[in-house]
mmCIF file of N, CA and C in Angstrom:
data_model
loop_
_atom_site.group_PDB
_atom_site.id
_atom_site.type_symbol
_atom_site.label_atom_id
_atom_site.label_comp_id
_atom_site.label_asym_id
_atom_site.label_seq_id
_atom_site.Cartn_x
_atom_site.Cartn_y
_atom_site.Cartn_z
ATOM 1 N N MET C 205 98.187 89.345 80.156
ATOM 2 C CA MET C 205 98.175 90.261 81.349
ATOM 3 C C MET C 205 97.589 89.517 82.502
ATOM 4 N N VAL C 206 98.355 89.543 83.642
ATOM 5 C CA VAL C 206 97.945 88.891 84.835
ATOM 6 C C VAL C 206 96.923 89.739 85.580
ATOM 7 N N LYS C 207 95.826 89.174 86.028
ATOM 8 C CA LYS C 207 94.817 89.852 86.762
ATOM 9 C C LYS C 207 95.038 89.486 88.256
ATOM 10 N N TYR C 208 94.629 90.358 89.119
ATOM 11 C CA TYR C 208 94.803 90.193 90.548
ATOM 12 C C TYR C 208 93.471 90.362 91.259
ATOM 13 N N GLU C 209 93.383 89.760 92.428
ATOM 14 C CA GLU C 209 92.251 89.930 93.309
ATOM 15 C C GLU C 209 92.749 90.378 94.691
ATOM 16 N N LYS C 210 91.884 91.074 95.442
ATOM 17 C CA LYS C 210 92.173 91.371 96.845
ATOM 18 C C LYS C 210 91.795 90.229 97.651
ATOM 19 N N VAL C 211 92.657 89.789 98.556
ATOM 20 C CA VAL C 211 92.358 88.756 99.520
ATOM 21 C C VAL C 211 92.459 89.418 100.923
ATOM 22 N N PHE C 212 91.359 89.555 101.577
ATOM 23 C CA PHE C 212 91.361 90.172 102.901
ATOM 24 C C PHE C 212 91.868 89.112 103.941
ATOM 25 N N VAL C 213 92.740 89.631 104.818
ATOM 26 C CA VAL C 213 93.413 88.744 105.823
ATOM 27 C C VAL C 213 93.250 89.349 107.185
ATOM 28 N N ALA C 214 93.421 88.474 108.173
ATOM 29 C CA ALA C 214 93.496 88.968 109.549
ATOM 30 C C ALA C 214 94.933 89.394 109.804
ATOM 31 N N MET C 215 95.148 90.470 110.552
ATOM 32 C CA MET C 215 96.447 90.926 110.860
ATOM 33 C C MET C 215 96.670 91.014 112.368
ATOM 34 N N PHE C 216 97.819 90.513 112.893
ATOM 35 C CA PHE C 216 98.231 90.687 114.210
ATOM 36 C C PHE C 216 99.067 91.947 114.289
ATOM 37 N N LEU C 217 98.754 92.831 115.261
ATOM 38 C CA LEU C 217 99.475 94.131 115.339
ATOM 39 C C LEU C 217 100.099 94.317 116.685
ATOM 40 N N TYR C 218 101.244 95.068 116.692
ATOM 41 C CA TYR C 218 101.773 95.566 117.889
ATOM 42 C C TYR C 218 101.411 97.041 117.941
ATOM 43 N N VAL C 219 100.753 97.444 119.025
ATOM 44 C CA VAL C 219 100.332 98.853 119.190
ATOM 45 C C VAL C 219 101.083 99.387 120.391
ATOM 46 N N ASN C 220 101.829 100.490 120.121
ATOM 47 C CA ASN C 220 102.672 101.044 121.244
ATOM 48 C C ASN C 220 101.799 102.002 122.076
ATOM 49 N N ASP C 221 102.394 102.579 123.089
ATOM 50 C CA ASP C 221 101.686 103.428 123.980
ATOM 51 C C ASP C 221 101.230 104.793 123.424
ATOM 52 N N ASP C 222 101.796 105.132 122.203
ATOM 53 C CA ASP C 222 101.368 106.334 121.524
ATOM 54 C C ASP C 222 100.266 106.035 120.529
ATOM 55 N N GLY C 223 99.863 104.844 120.353
ATOM 56 C CA GLY C 223 98.845 104.408 119.411
ATOM 57 C C GLY C 223 99.397 103.990 118.069
ATOM 58 N N GLY C 224 100.737 104.117 117.865
ATOM 59 C CA GLY C 224 101.304 103.626 116.586
ATOM 60 C C GLY C 224 101.201 102.144 116.496
ATOM 61 N N MET C 225 100.884 101.650 115.289
ATOM 62 C CA MET C 225 100.791 100.195 115.097
ATOM 63 C C MET C 225 101.697 99.727 114.078
ATOM 64 N N LYS C 226 102.080 98.454 114.300
ATOM 65 C CA LYS C 226 103.074 97.782 113.394
ATOM 66 C C LYS C 226 102.570 96.348 113.148
ATOM 67 N N PRO C 227 102.419 95.924 111.958
ATOM 68 C CA PRO C 227 101.926 94.527 111.747
ATOM 69 C C PRO C 227 103.070 93.585 112.081
ATOM 70 N N VAL C 228 102.722 92.476 112.799
ATOM 71 C CA VAL C 228 103.737 91.515 113.192
ATOM 72 C C VAL C 228 103.454 90.072 112.619
ATOM 73 N N ALA C 229 102.241 89.805 112.161
ATOM 74 C CA ALA C 229 101.944 88.571 111.580
ATOM 75 C C ALA C 229 100.615 88.700 110.858
ATOM 76 N N LEU C 230 100.432 87.888 109.820
ATOM 77 C CA LEU C 230 99.087 87.825 109.162
ATOM 78 C C LEU C 230 98.569 86.422 109.124
ATOM 79 N N GLU C 231 97.235 86.334 109.130
ATOM 80 C CA GLU C 231 96.557 85.018 109.084
ATOM 81 C C GLU C 231 95.846 84.882 107.729
ATOM 82 N N TRP C 232 96.271 83.858 106.996
ATOM 83 C CA TRP C 232 95.651 83.629 105.682
ATOM 84 C C TRP C 232 94.267 83.112 105.893
ATOM 85 N N THR C 233 93.504 83.063 104.831
ATOM 86 C CA THR C 233 92.101 82.681 104.872
ATOM 87 C C THR C 233 91.849 81.301 105.396
ATOM 88 N N ASP C 234 92.824 80.365 105.303
ATOM 89 C CA ASP C 234 92.685 79.027 105.844
ATOM 90 C C ASP C 234 93.137 78.946 107.343
ATOM 91 N N GLY C 235 93.505 80.054 107.920
ATOM 92 C CA GLY C 235 93.912 80.068 109.296
ATOM 93 C C GLY C 235 95.384 79.975 109.581
ATOM 94 N N THR C 236 96.194 79.776 108.455
ATOM 95 C CA THR C 236 97.693 79.680 108.656
ATOM 96 C C THR C 236 98.206 81.047 108.995
ATOM 97 N N ARG C 237 99.076 81.037 110.020
ATOM 98 C CA ARG C 237 99.665 82.309 110.487
ATOM 99 C C ARG C 237 101.069 82.409 109.891
ATOM 100 N N PHE C 238 101.376 83.621 109.365
ATOM 101 C CA PHE C 238 102.724 83.961 108.862
ATOM 102 C C PHE C 238 103.322 85.113 109.578
ATOM 103 N N ASP C 239 104.450 84.887 110.278
ATOM 104 C CA ASP C 239 105.114 86.004 110.982
ATOM 105 C C ASP C 239 105.791 86.900 110.016
ATOM 106 N N ILE C 240 105.763 88.185 110.292
ATOM 107 C CA ILE C 240 106.452 89.188 109.521
ATOM 108 C C ILE C 240 107.834 89.412 110.145
ATOM 109 N N ASP C 241 108.859 89.044 109.356
ATOM 110 C CA ASP C 241 110.224 89.110 109.848
ATOM 111 C C ASP C 241 110.766 90.510 109.951
ATOM 112 N N LYS C 242 110.370 91.328 108.929
ATOM 113 C CA LYS C 242 110.936 92.680 108.858
ATOM 114 C C LYS C 242 109.985 93.526 108.029
ATOM 115 N N ILE C 243 109.874 94.784 108.366
ATOM 116 C CA ILE C 243 109.174 95.792 107.556
ATOM 117 C C ILE C 243 110.244 96.662 106.890
ATOM 118 N N PHE C 244 110.199 96.644 105.550
ATOM 119 C CA PHE C 244 111.208 97.372 104.724
ATOM 120 C C PHE C 244 110.730 98.792 104.490
ATOM 121 N N ASP C 245 109.431 98.976 104.278
ATOM 122 C CA ASP C 245 108.902 100.326 103.889
ATOM 123 C C ASP C 245 107.462 100.394 104.257
ATOM 124 N N GLU C 246 107.072 101.565 104.626
ATOM 125 C CA GLU C 246 105.662 101.842 104.966
ATOM 126 C C GLU C 246 105.338 103.259 104.450
ATOM 127 N N ARG C 247 104.283 103.334 103.681
ATOM 128 C CA ARG C 247 103.863 104.620 103.131
ATOM 129 C C ARG C 247 102.414 104.584 102.634
ATOM 130 N N ASN C 248 101.882 105.792 102.436
ATOM 131 C CA ASN C 248 100.553 105.882 101.791
ATOM 132 C C ASN C 248 100.778 105.683 100.300
ATOM 133 N N ALA C 249 100.082 104.669 99.750
ATOM 134 C CA ALA C 249 100.224 104.389 98.271
ATOM 135 C C ALA C 249 99.049 103.558 97.863
ATOM 136 N N PRO C 250 98.650 103.695 96.614
ATOM 137 C CA PRO C 250 97.526 102.811 96.148
ATOM 138 C C PRO C 250 97.992 101.437 95.917
ATOM 139 N N PRO C 251 97.038 100.462 95.882
ATOM 140 C CA PRO C 251 97.490 99.092 95.557
ATOM 141 C C PRO C 251 98.059 99.036 94.171
ATOM 142 N N GLN C 252 99.035 98.193 93.968
ATOM 143 C CA GLN C 252 99.789 98.119 92.747
ATOM 144 C C GLN C 252 98.922 97.592 91.583
ATOM 145 N N HIS C 253 98.042 96.678 91.849
ATOM 146 C CA HIS C 253 97.308 95.926 90.782
ATOM 147 C C HIS C 253 95.760 96.047 90.854
ATOM 148 N N THR C 254 95.215 96.385 91.990
ATOM 149 C CA THR C 254 93.730 96.226 92.111
ATOM 150 C C THR C 254 92.981 97.505 92.316
ATOM 151 N N GLY C 255 93.550 98.673 91.998
ATOM 152 C CA GLY C 255 92.746 99.877 92.076
ATOM 153 C C GLY C 255 93.275 100.913 93.003
ATOM 154 N N GLY C 256 92.843 102.116 92.777
ATOM 155 C CA GLY C 256 93.339 103.298 93.481
ATOM 156 C C GLY C 256 92.539 103.799 94.627
ATOM 157 N N ILE C 257 92.487 103.039 95.752
ATOM 158 C CA ILE C 257 91.866 103.473 96.917
ATOM 159 C C ILE C 257 92.902 103.879 97.929
ATOM 160 N N LEU C 258 92.530 104.665 98.926
ATOM 161 C CA LEU C 258 93.495 105.111 99.887
ATOM 162 C C LEU C 258 93.948 103.988 100.776
ATOM 163 N N THR C 259 95.227 103.611 100.635
ATOM 164 C CA THR C 259 95.731 102.519 101.480
ATOM 165 C C THR C 259 97.094 102.924 102.113
ATOM 166 N N ARG C 260 97.432 102.217 103.139
ATOM 167 C CA ARG C 260 98.757 102.230 103.726
ATOM 168 C C ARG C 260 99.432 101.013 103.263
ATOM 169 N N ARG C 261 100.560 101.153 102.576
ATOM 170 C CA ARG C 261 101.260 100.030 101.928
ATOM 171 C C ARG C 261 102.470 99.675 102.817
ATOM 172 N N TYR C 262 102.616 98.366 103.084
ATOM 173 C CA TYR C 262 103.746 97.868 103.841
ATOM 174 C C TYR C 262 104.515 96.847 103.005
ATOM 175 N N ARG C 263 105.787 97.069 102.781
ATOM 176 C CA ARG C 263 106.640 96.120 102.165
ATOM 177 C C ARG C 263 107.347 95.325 103.283
ATOM 178 N N VAL C 264 107.099 94.064 103.315
ATOM 179 C CA VAL C 264 107.568 93.214 104.403
ATOM 180 C C VAL C 264 108.288 91.960 103.949
ATOM 181 N N ARG C 265 108.920 91.286 104.882
ATOM 182 C CA ARG C 265 109.584 90.019 104.579
ATOM 183 C C ARG C 265 108.844 88.957 105.401
ATOM 184 N N ILE C 266 108.337 87.947 104.701
ATOM 185 C CA ILE C 266 107.666 86.807 105.325
ATOM 186 C C ILE C 266 108.333 85.541 104.815
ATOM 187 N N MET C 267 108.870 84.747 105.728
ATOM 188 C CA MET C 267 109.543 83.499 105.352
ATOM 189 C C MET C 267 110.634 83.757 104.288
ATOM 190 N N GLY C 268 111.371 84.823 104.482
ATOM 191 C CA GLY C 268 112.475 85.150 103.604
ATOM 192 C C GLY C 268 112.146 85.741 102.240
ATOM 193 N N LYS C 269 110.854 86.043 101.989
ATOM 194 C CA LYS C 269 110.417 86.589 100.706
ATOM 195 C C LYS C 269 109.793 87.946 100.921
ATOM 196 N N ALA C 270 110.085 88.852 100.002
ATOM 197 C CA ALA C 270 109.419 90.232 100.074
ATOM 198 C C ALA C 270 108.033 90.108 99.612
ATOM 199 N N LYS C 271 107.109 90.682 100.406
ATOM 200 C CA LYS C 271 105.660 90.698 100.113
ATOM 201 C C LYS C 271 105.154 92.123 100.391
ATOM 202 N N THR C 272 103.982 92.369 99.895
ATOM 203 C CA THR C 272 103.271 93.649 100.145
ATOM 204 C C THR C 272 101.957 93.376 100.736
ATOM 205 N N VAL C 273 101.689 94.074 101.852
ATOM 206 C CA VAL C 273 100.378 94.062 102.476
ATOM 207 C C VAL C 273 99.795 95.449 102.585
ATOM 208 N N TYR C 274 98.477 95.536 102.525
ATOM 209 C CA TYR C 274 97.862 96.851 102.504
ATOM 210 C C TYR C 274 96.847 96.989 103.608
ATOM 211 N N LEU C 275 96.680 98.189 104.132
ATOM 212 C CA LEU C 275 95.633 98.544 105.074
ATOM 213 C C LEU C 275 94.727 99.522 104.295
ATOM 214 N N ASP C 276 93.484 99.118 104.073
ATOM 215 C CA ASP C 276 92.504 100.034 103.458
ATOM 216 C C ASP C 276 92.066 101.019 104.484
ATOM 217 N N ARG C 277 92.396 102.263 104.260
ATOM 218 C CA ARG C 277 92.172 103.314 105.237
ATOM 219 C C ARG C 277 90.737 103.682 105.411
ATOM 220 N N GLN C 278 89.898 103.320 104.447
ATOM 221 C CA GLN C 278 88.448 103.671 104.558
ATOM 222 C C GLN C 278 87.714 102.589 105.373
ATOM 223 N N THR C 279 88.091 101.364 105.301
ATOM 224 C CA THR C 279 87.449 100.230 106.012
ATOM 225 C C THR C 279 88.194 99.637 107.158
ATOM 226 N N ASN C 280 89.512 100.035 107.309
ATOM 227 C CA ASN C 280 90.394 99.417 108.271
ATOM 228 C C ASN C 280 90.559 97.931 108.085
ATOM 229 N N ARG C 281 90.484 97.459 106.870
ATOM 230 C CA ARG C 281 90.688 96.050 106.579
ATOM 231 C C ARG C 281 92.001 95.829 105.872
ATOM 232 N N TRP C 282 92.677 94.759 106.229
ATOM 233 C CA TRP C 282 94.023 94.399 105.625
ATOM 234 C C TRP C 282 93.799 93.498 104.461
ATOM 235 N N PHE C 283 94.601 93.604 103.406
ATOM 236 C CA PHE C 283 94.539 92.690 102.261
ATOM 237 C C PHE C 283 95.852 92.539 101.573
ATOM 238 N N VAL C 284 95.985 91.474 100.778
ATOM 239 C CA VAL C 284 97.106 91.307 99.855
ATOM 240 C C VAL C 284 96.534 91.182 98.419
ATOM 241 N N GLU C 285 97.387 91.359 97.459
ATOM 242 C CA GLU C 285 96.976 91.206 96.074
ATOM 243 C C GLU C 285 97.453 89.838 95.610
ATOM 244 N N LYS C 286 96.565 89.022 95.127
ATOM 245 C CA LYS C 286 96.866 87.653 94.689
ATOM 246 C C LYS C 286 96.564 87.479 93.199
ATOM 247 N N PRO C 287 97.540 86.940 92.444
ATOM 248 C CA PRO C 287 97.235 86.670 91.034
ATOM 249 C C PRO C 287 96.090 85.673 90.873
ATOM 250 N N LEU C 288 95.252 85.904 89.904
ATOM 251 C CA LEU C 288 94.152 84.921 89.611
ATOM 252 C C LEU C 288 94.653 83.696 88.880
#
């Protein structure tokens, strides 16, 4: 069974005049920036592998690959789930 860890990342956001936000790029822990090409889905959902906290889940495309990023609604921190 594969175990996962949360990796907190910096997120670049577009915020419109109504206050709605959309992630446009993430910055990995080493400072590498990855642009988000497309958002496929956005919804309230718990993390798939690391526990049931209140999050906003975004299914996105980064460099041609589908990825999932999460916004922890309690702390307003962004994270991804990474296999150990």
